[in-house]
Amino acid sequence: MAWEVFSIIGTIAFAISGAIIAMEEEYDLFGVYILGIVTAFGGGAIRNLLIGLPVTTLWGQDMMFQIAIAAITLFFLFPHRLIQHWHRWGSFTDAIGLSAFAIQGALYAVKLDMPLSAVIVAAVLTGSGGGIVRDVLAGRKPLVLRDEIYGVWAAIAGLMIGLELLSGDIFLYVLFAVITALRILSYTRKWRLPLRKLNRA
């Protein structure tokens, strides 16, 4: 049950996140759909490549594609006054998508009896992969590569699930809430990872 719930939550959140970036960059309607779809499914495609599953596995997710298209359409049609604070919307939906897909990716790796390291990698790639592709297509520096704390939260989710210290849907929902809250706190409080610059000669 939790798997389906996180898949739906992550798909909706990242589809909207991609649509927001596309609208900010003044993409047309087709561009909004493309960026929304890529954001929603890019992380899963990258994860599947690295753990040895065919990318074509994605095409079996007809319902998820329909959900993503519906979410993008509804958001595109929202009255402007409801989405004028797009930055808050984008950051919030991105945090939800990161958390939901990180947990979903980790669960997927555990289901395939992958080692702990693979579970963590699957969590990070599924949680942040779609955002990386989105940012690259939008001509931006990916969030996960900045000093801003982003992928670390996905890695923590993967670690918690991979260690299997706790189990059950309740634990997963609590973990989802905690990771989402930490991601929101990290950008509202401007938490940063150490950064070292090299001076150019």
PDB file of C-alpha atoms in Angstrom:
ATOM      1  CA  MET A   1       0.000   0.000   0.000  1.00  0.00           C
ATOM      2  CA  ALA A   2       2.741   2.475   0.980  1.00  0.00           C
ATOM      3  CA  TRP A   3       4.539   1.874  -2.334  1.00  0.00           C
ATOM      4  CA  GLU A   4       1.524   2.996  -4.362  1.00  0.00           C
ATOM      5  CA  VAL A   5       0.879   5.977  -2.100  1.00  0.00           C
ATOM      6  CA  PHE A   6       4.451   7.276  -2.383  1.00  0.00           C
ATOM      7  CA  SER A   7       4.465   6.690  -6.143  1.00  0.00           C
ATOM      8  CA  ILE A   8       1.330   8.806  -6.540  1.00  0.00           C
ATOM      9  CA  ILE A   9       2.507  11.537  -4.160  1.00  0.00           C
ATOM     10  CA  GLY A  10       5.931  11.750  -5.805  1.00  0.00           C
ATOM     11  CA  THR A  11       4.508  11.759  -9.319  1.00  0.00           C
ATOM     12  CA  ILE A  12       2.069  14.587  -8.585  1.00  0.00           C
ATOM     13  CA  ALA A  13       4.600  16.653  -6.647  1.00  0.00           C
ATOM     14  CA  PHE A  14       7.394  16.405  -9.215  1.00  0.00           C
ATOM     15  CA  ALA A  15       5.055  16.853 -12.190  1.00  0.00           C
ATOM     16  CA  ILE A  16       3.895  20.139 -10.672  1.00  0.00           C
ATOM     17  CA  SER A  17       7.469  21.079  -9.740  1.00  0.00           C
ATOM     18  CA  GLY A  18       8.564  20.614 -13.356  1.00  0.00           C
ATOM     19  CA  ALA A  19       5.558  22.580 -14.599  1.00  0.00           C
ATOM     20  CA  ILE A  20       6.403  25.473 -12.267  1.00  0.00           C
ATOM     21  CA  ILE A  21       9.989  25.682 -13.539  1.00  0.00           C
ATOM     22  CA  ALA A  22       8.769  25.493 -17.144  1.00  0.00           C
ATOM     23  CA  MET A  23       6.265  28.305 -16.584  1.00  0.00           C
ATOM     24  CA  GLU A  24       8.916  30.400 -14.857  1.00  0.00           C
ATOM     25  CA  GLU A  25      11.207  29.931 -17.869  1.00  0.00           C
ATOM     26  CA  GLU A  26       8.262  30.915 -20.097  1.00  0.00           C
ATOM     27  CA  TYR A  27       7.950  27.571 -21.884  1.00  0.00           C
ATOM     28  CA  ASP A  28       4.841  27.044 -23.981  1.00  0.00           C
ATOM     29  CA  LEU A  29       2.184  24.470 -23.050  1.00  0.00           C
ATOM     30  CA  PHE A  30       4.019  21.620 -24.765  1.00  0.00           C
ATOM     31  CA  GLY A  31       7.220  22.534 -22.930  1.00  0.00           C
ATOM     32  CA  VAL A  32       5.349  22.603 -19.624  1.00  0.00           C
ATOM     33  CA  TYR A  33       4.101  19.051 -20.207  1.00  0.00           C
ATOM     34  CA  ILE A  34       7.513  17.799 -21.306  1.00  0.00           C
ATOM     35  CA  LEU A  35       9.354  19.261 -18.312  1.00  0.00           C
ATOM     36  CA  GLY A  36       6.657  18.064 -15.914  1.00  0.00           C
ATOM     37  CA  ILE A  37       6.759  14.498 -17.267  1.00  0.00           C
ATOM     38  CA  VAL A  38      10.562  14.393 -17.320  1.00  0.00           C
ATOM     39  CA  THR A  39      10.724  15.609 -13.723  1.00  0.00           C
ATOM     40  CA  ALA A  40       8.172  13.045 -12.556  1.00  0.00           C
ATOM     41  CA  PHE A  41       9.786  10.043 -14.261  1.00  0.00           C
ATOM     42  CA  GLY A  42      13.441  10.984 -14.774  1.00  0.00           C
ATOM     43  CA  GLY A  43      14.596   9.769 -11.365  1.00  0.00           C
ATOM     44  CA  GLY A  44      13.000   6.356 -11.803  1.00  0.00           C
ATOM     45  CA  ALA A  45      14.567   5.967 -15.259  1.00  0.00           C
ATOM     46  CA  ILE A  46      18.061   6.788 -13.947  1.00  0.00           C
ATOM     47  CA  ARG A  47      17.593   4.413 -10.997  1.00  0.00           C
ATOM     48  CA  ASN A  48      16.483   1.575 -13.259  1.00  0.00           C
ATOM     49  CA  LEU A  49      19.539   2.025 -15.471  1.00  0.00           C
ATOM     50  CA  LEU A  50      21.953   1.802 -12.559  1.00  0.00           C
ATOM     51  CA  ILE A  51      20.360  -1.205 -10.856  1.00  0.00           C
ATOM     52  CA  GLY A  52      20.080  -3.163 -14.088  1.00  0.00           C
ATOM     53  CA  LEU A  53      16.403  -2.819 -14.955  1.00  0.00           C
ATOM     54  CA  PRO A  54      15.292  -1.836 -18.464  1.00  0.00           C
ATOM     55  CA  VAL A  55      14.172   1.771 -18.831  1.00  0.00           C
ATOM     56  CA  THR A  56      11.126   0.424 -20.678  1.00  0.00           C
ATOM     57  CA  THR A  57       9.790  -0.615 -17.258  1.00  0.00           C
ATOM     58  CA  LEU A  58       8.511   2.965 -17.025  1.00  0.00           C
ATOM     59  CA  TRP A  59       6.097   2.429 -19.918  1.00  0.00           C
ATOM     60  CA  GLY A  60       4.087   0.021 -17.793  1.00  0.00           C
ATOM     61  CA  GLN A  61       3.015   2.888 -15.548  1.00  0.00           C
ATOM     62  CA  ASP A  62       0.030   4.043 -17.570  1.00  0.00           C
ATOM     63  CA  MET A  63      -1.872   5.221 -14.505  1.00  0.00           C
ATOM     64  CA  MET A  64       1.075   7.274 -13.247  1.00  0.00           C
ATOM     65  CA  PHE A  65       1.438   8.992 -16.616  1.00  0.00           C
ATOM     66  CA  GLN A  66      -2.258   9.844 -16.549  1.00  0.00           C
ATOM     67  CA  ILE A  67      -1.926  11.205 -13.014  1.00  0.00           C
ATOM     68  CA  ALA A  68       1.084  13.329 -14.024  1.00  0.00           C
ATOM     69  CA  ILE A  69      -0.688  14.748 -17.078  1.00  0.00           C
ATOM     70  CA  ALA A  70      -3.787  15.534 -15.004  1.00  0.00           C
ATOM     71  CA  ALA A  71      -1.703  17.261 -12.313  1.00  0.00           C
ATOM     72  CA  ILE A  72       0.146  19.379 -14.886  1.00  0.00           C
ATOM     73  CA  THR A  73      -3.089  20.318 -16.646  1.00  0.00           C
ATOM     74  CA  LEU A  74      -4.839  21.350 -13.434  1.00  0.00           C
ATOM     75  CA  PHE A  75      -1.865  23.387 -12.282  1.00  0.00           C
ATOM     76  CA  PHE A  76      -1.545  25.110 -15.662  1.00  0.00           C
ATOM     77  CA  LEU A  77      -5.218  26.103 -15.463  1.00  0.00           C
ATOM     78  CA  PHE A  78      -5.019  27.391 -11.872  1.00  0.00           C
ATOM     79  CA  PRO A  79      -5.950  31.074 -11.503  1.00  0.00           C
ATOM     80  CA  HIS A  80      -2.826  33.247 -11.479  1.00  0.00           C
ATOM     81  CA  ARG A  81      -3.574  34.595  -7.996  1.00  0.00           C
ATOM     82  CA  LEU A  82      -3.255  31.064  -6.582  1.00  0.00           C
ATOM     83  CA  ILE A  83       0.177  30.438  -8.081  1.00  0.00           C
ATOM     84  CA  GLN A  84       1.689  33.907  -8.006  1.00  0.00           C
ATOM     85  CA  HIS A  85       3.947  32.820  -5.152  1.00  0.00           C
ATOM     86  CA  TRP A  86       5.396  30.144  -7.429  1.00  0.00           C
ATOM     87  CA  HIS A  87       8.690  29.956  -5.543  1.00  0.00           C
ATOM     88  CA  ARG A  88       6.982  28.711  -2.388  1.00  0.00           C
ATOM     89  CA  TRP A  89       4.873  26.272  -4.389  1.00  0.00           C
ATOM     90  CA  GLY A  90       7.933  24.992  -6.234  1.00  0.00           C
ATOM     91  CA  SER A  91      10.045  24.510  -3.122  1.00  0.00           C
ATOM     92  CA  PHE A  92       7.197  22.771  -1.285  1.00  0.00           C
ATOM     93  CA  THR A  93       6.291  20.377  -4.103  1.00  0.00           C
ATOM     94  CA  ASP A  94       9.990  19.659  -4.689  1.00  0.00           C
ATOM     95  CA  ALA A  95      10.430  18.726  -1.010  1.00  0.00           C
ATOM     96  CA  ILE A  96       7.417  16.407  -1.147  1.00  0.00           C
ATOM     97  CA  GLY A  97       8.626  14.787  -4.371  1.00  0.00           C
ATOM     98  CA  LEU A  98      12.150  14.324  -3.025  1.00  0.00           C
ATOM     99  CA  SER A  99      10.889  12.606   0.128  1.00  0.00           C
ATOM    100  CA  ALA A 100       8.262  10.419  -1.549  1.00  0.00           C
ATOM    101  CA  PHE A 101      10.508   9.219  -4.364  1.00  0.00           C
ATOM    102  CA  ALA A 102      13.523   8.688  -2.094  1.00  0.00           C
ATOM    103  CA  ILE A 103      11.447   6.330   0.034  1.00  0.00           C
ATOM    104  CA  GLN A 104       9.915   4.685  -3.026  1.00  0.00           C
ATOM    105  CA  GLY A 105      13.354   4.154  -4.595  1.00  0.00           C
ATOM    106  CA  ALA A 106      14.755   2.668  -1.388  1.00  0.00           C
ATOM    107  CA  LEU A 107      11.774   0.319  -1.076  1.00  0.00           C
ATOM    108  CA  TYR A 108      12.286  -0.757  -4.679  1.00  0.00           C
ATOM    109  CA  ALA A 109      15.936  -1.631  -4.020  1.00  0.00           C
ATOM    110  CA  VAL A 110      15.059  -3.525  -0.827  1.00  0.00           C
ATOM    111  CA  LYS A 111      12.432  -5.480  -2.742  1.00  0.00           C
ATOM    112  CA  LEU A 112      15.165  -6.547  -5.178  1.00  0.00           C
ATOM    113  CA  ASP A 113      17.423  -7.636  -2.251  1.00  0.00           C
ATOM    114  CA  MET A 114      20.019  -5.006  -3.036  1.00  0.00           C
ATOM    115  CA  PRO A 115      22.814  -4.243  -0.511  1.00  0.00           C
ATOM    116  CA  LEU A 116      22.609  -1.203   1.749  1.00  0.00           C
ATOM    117  CA  SER A 117      24.832   0.900  -0.518  1.00  0.00           C
ATOM    118  CA  ALA A 118      22.525   0.236  -3.480  1.00  0.00           C
ATOM    119  CA  VAL A 119      19.464   1.101  -1.392  1.00  0.00           C
ATOM    120  CA  ILE A 120      20.978   4.476  -0.502  1.00  0.00           C
ATOM    121  CA  VAL A 121      21.997   5.173  -4.112  1.00  0.00           C
ATOM    122  CA  ALA A 122      18.530   4.174  -5.331  1.00  0.00           C
ATOM    123  CA  ALA A 123      16.957   6.562  -2.802  1.00  0.00           C
ATOM    124  CA  VAL A 124      19.188   9.466  -3.868  1.00  0.00           C
ATOM    125  CA  LEU A 125      18.778   8.885  -7.606  1.00  0.00           C
ATOM    126  CA  THR A 126      15.030   8.337  -7.475  1.00  0.00           C
ATOM    127  CA  GLY A 127      14.536  11.295  -5.160  1.00  0.00           C
ATOM    128  CA  SER A 128      16.760  13.768  -6.981  1.00  0.00           C
ATOM    129  CA  GLY A 129      17.201  12.355 -10.501  1.00  0.00           C
ATOM    130  CA  GLY A 130      14.057  13.951 -11.908  1.00  0.00           C
ATOM    131  CA  GLY A 131      15.033  17.289 -10.422  1.00  0.00           C
ATOM    132  CA  ILE A 132      18.523  17.023 -11.950  1.00  0.00           C
ATOM    133  CA  VAL A 133      17.111  16.390 -15.429  1.00  0.00           C
ATOM    134  CA  ARG A 134      14.579  19.209 -14.923  1.00  0.00           C
ATOM    135  CA  ASP A 135      17.230  21.716 -13.894  1.00  0.00           C
ATOM    136  CA  VAL A 136      19.586  20.733 -16.726  1.00  0.00           C
ATOM    137  CA  LEU A 137      16.826  21.116 -19.335  1.00  0.00           C
ATOM    138  CA  ALA A 138      15.912  24.472 -17.801  1.00  0.00           C
ATOM    139  CA  GLY A 139      19.539  25.614 -17.959  1.00  0.00           C
ATOM    140  CA  ARG A 140      20.000  25.689 -14.188  1.00  0.00           C
ATOM    141  CA  LYS A 141      22.596  24.296 -11.821  1.00  0.00           C
ATOM    142  CA  PRO A 142      20.966  21.185 -10.254  1.00  0.00           C
ATOM    143  CA  LEU A 143      19.912  21.636  -6.625  1.00  0.00           C
ATOM    144  CA  VAL A 144      21.607  18.398  -5.576  1.00  0.00           C
ATOM    145  CA  LEU A 145      24.997  19.749  -6.745  1.00  0.00           C
ATOM    146  CA  ARG A 146      24.780  23.027  -4.851  1.00  0.00           C
ATOM    147  CA  ASP A 147      25.908  23.606  -1.281  1.00  0.00           C
ATOM    148  CA  GLU A 148      22.237  23.627  -0.328  1.00  0.00           C
ATOM    149  CA  ILE A 149      21.277  20.461   1.596  1.00  0.00           C
ATOM    150  CA  TYR A 150      19.152  18.358  -0.763  1.00  0.00           C
ATOM    151  CA  GLY A 151      20.332  14.881  -1.705  1.00  0.00           C
ATOM    152  CA  VAL A 152      21.537  14.262   1.860  1.00  0.00           C
ATOM    153  CA  TRP A 153      17.930  13.937   3.009  1.00  0.00           C
ATOM    154  CA  ALA A 154      17.259  11.294   0.354  1.00  0.00           C
ATOM    155  CA  ALA A 155      20.383   9.403   1.466  1.00  0.00           C
ATOM    156  CA  ILE A 156      19.177   9.471   5.081  1.00  0.00           C
ATOM    157  CA  ALA A 157      15.816   8.044   3.992  1.00  0.00           C
ATOM    158  CA  GLY A 158      17.603   5.278   2.090  1.00  0.00           C
ATOM    159  CA  LEU A 159      19.820   4.520   5.080  1.00  0.00           C
ATOM    160  CA  MET A 160      16.868   4.258   7.451  1.00  0.00           C
ATOM    161  CA  ILE A 161      14.999   1.922   5.128  1.00  0.00           C
ATOM    162  CA  GLY A 162      18.074  -0.102   4.184  1.00  0.00           C
ATOM    163  CA  LEU A 163      19.005  -0.797   7.804  1.00  0.00           C
ATOM    164  CA  GLU A 164      15.474  -2.127   8.390  1.00  0.00           C
ATOM    165  CA  LEU A 165      15.542  -0.990  12.014  1.00  0.00           C
ATOM    166  CA  LEU A 166      11.822  -0.318  11.785  1.00  0.00           C
ATOM    167  CA  SER A 167       9.217  -1.547   9.363  1.00  0.00           C
ATOM    168  CA  GLY A 168       5.577  -1.048   8.490  1.00  0.00           C
ATOM    169  CA  ASP A 169       3.583   1.623   6.706  1.00  0.00           C
ATOM    170  CA  ILE A 170       3.343   3.851   9.784  1.00  0.00           C
ATOM    171  CA  PHE A 171       7.131   4.076   9.983  1.00  0.00           C
ATOM    172  CA  LEU A 172       7.313   4.960   6.276  1.00  0.00           C
ATOM    173  CA  TYR A 173       4.696   7.704   6.571  1.00  0.00           C
ATOM    174  CA  VAL A 174       6.477   9.182   9.596  1.00  0.00           C
ATOM    175  CA  LEU A 175       9.790   9.043   7.723  1.00  0.00           C
ATOM    176  CA  PHE A 176       8.148  10.783   4.763  1.00  0.00           C
ATOM    177  CA  ALA A 177       6.886  13.590   7.010  1.00  0.00           C
ATOM    178  CA  VAL A 178      10.282  13.963   8.709  1.00  0.00           C
ATOM    179  CA  ILE A 179      12.309  14.058   5.458  1.00  0.00           C
ATOM    180  CA  THR A 180       9.873  16.543   3.912  1.00  0.00           C
ATOM    181  CA  ALA A 181      10.056  18.760   7.006  1.00  0.00           C
ATOM    182  CA  LEU A 182      13.863  18.621   7.074  1.00  0.00           C
ATOM    183  CA  ARG A 183      14.072  19.585   3.414  1.00  0.00           C
ATOM    184  CA  ILE A 184      11.700  22.510   3.962  1.00  0.00           C
ATOM    185  CA  LEU A 185      13.669  23.629   7.022  1.00  0.00           C
ATOM    186  CA  SER A 186      16.957  23.370   5.142  1.00  0.00           C
ATOM    187  CA  TYR A 187      15.894  25.894   2.509  1.00  0.00           C
ATOM    188  CA  THR A 188      13.867  28.195   4.771  1.00  0.00           C
ATOM    189  CA  ARG A 189      16.693  28.334   7.340  1.00  0.00           C
ATOM    190  CA  LYS A 190      19.348  28.348   4.592  1.00  0.00           C
ATOM    191  CA  TRP A 191      21.276  25.362   5.944  1.00  0.00           C
ATOM    192  CA  ARG A 192      24.353  24.706   3.837  1.00  0.00           C
ATOM    193  CA  LEU A 193      26.952  21.997   3.377  1.00  0.00           C
ATOM    194  CA  PRO A 194      30.630  23.009   3.545  1.00  0.00           C
ATOM    195  CA  LEU A 195      31.784  24.737   0.381  1.00  0.00           C
ATOM    196  CA  ARG A 196      35.352  25.246  -0.750  1.00  0.00           C
ATOM    197  CA  LYS A 197      36.202  27.416  -3.721  1.00  0.00           C
ATOM    198  CA  LEU A 198      39.345  27.275  -5.810  1.00  0.00           C
ATOM    199  CA  ASN A 199      40.750  30.600  -6.909  1.00  0.00           C
ATOM    200  CA  ARG A 200      41.370  30.888 -10.620  1.00  0.00           C
ATOM    201  CA  ALA A 201      44.904  31.750 -11.623  1.00  0.00           C
TER     202      ALA A 201
END
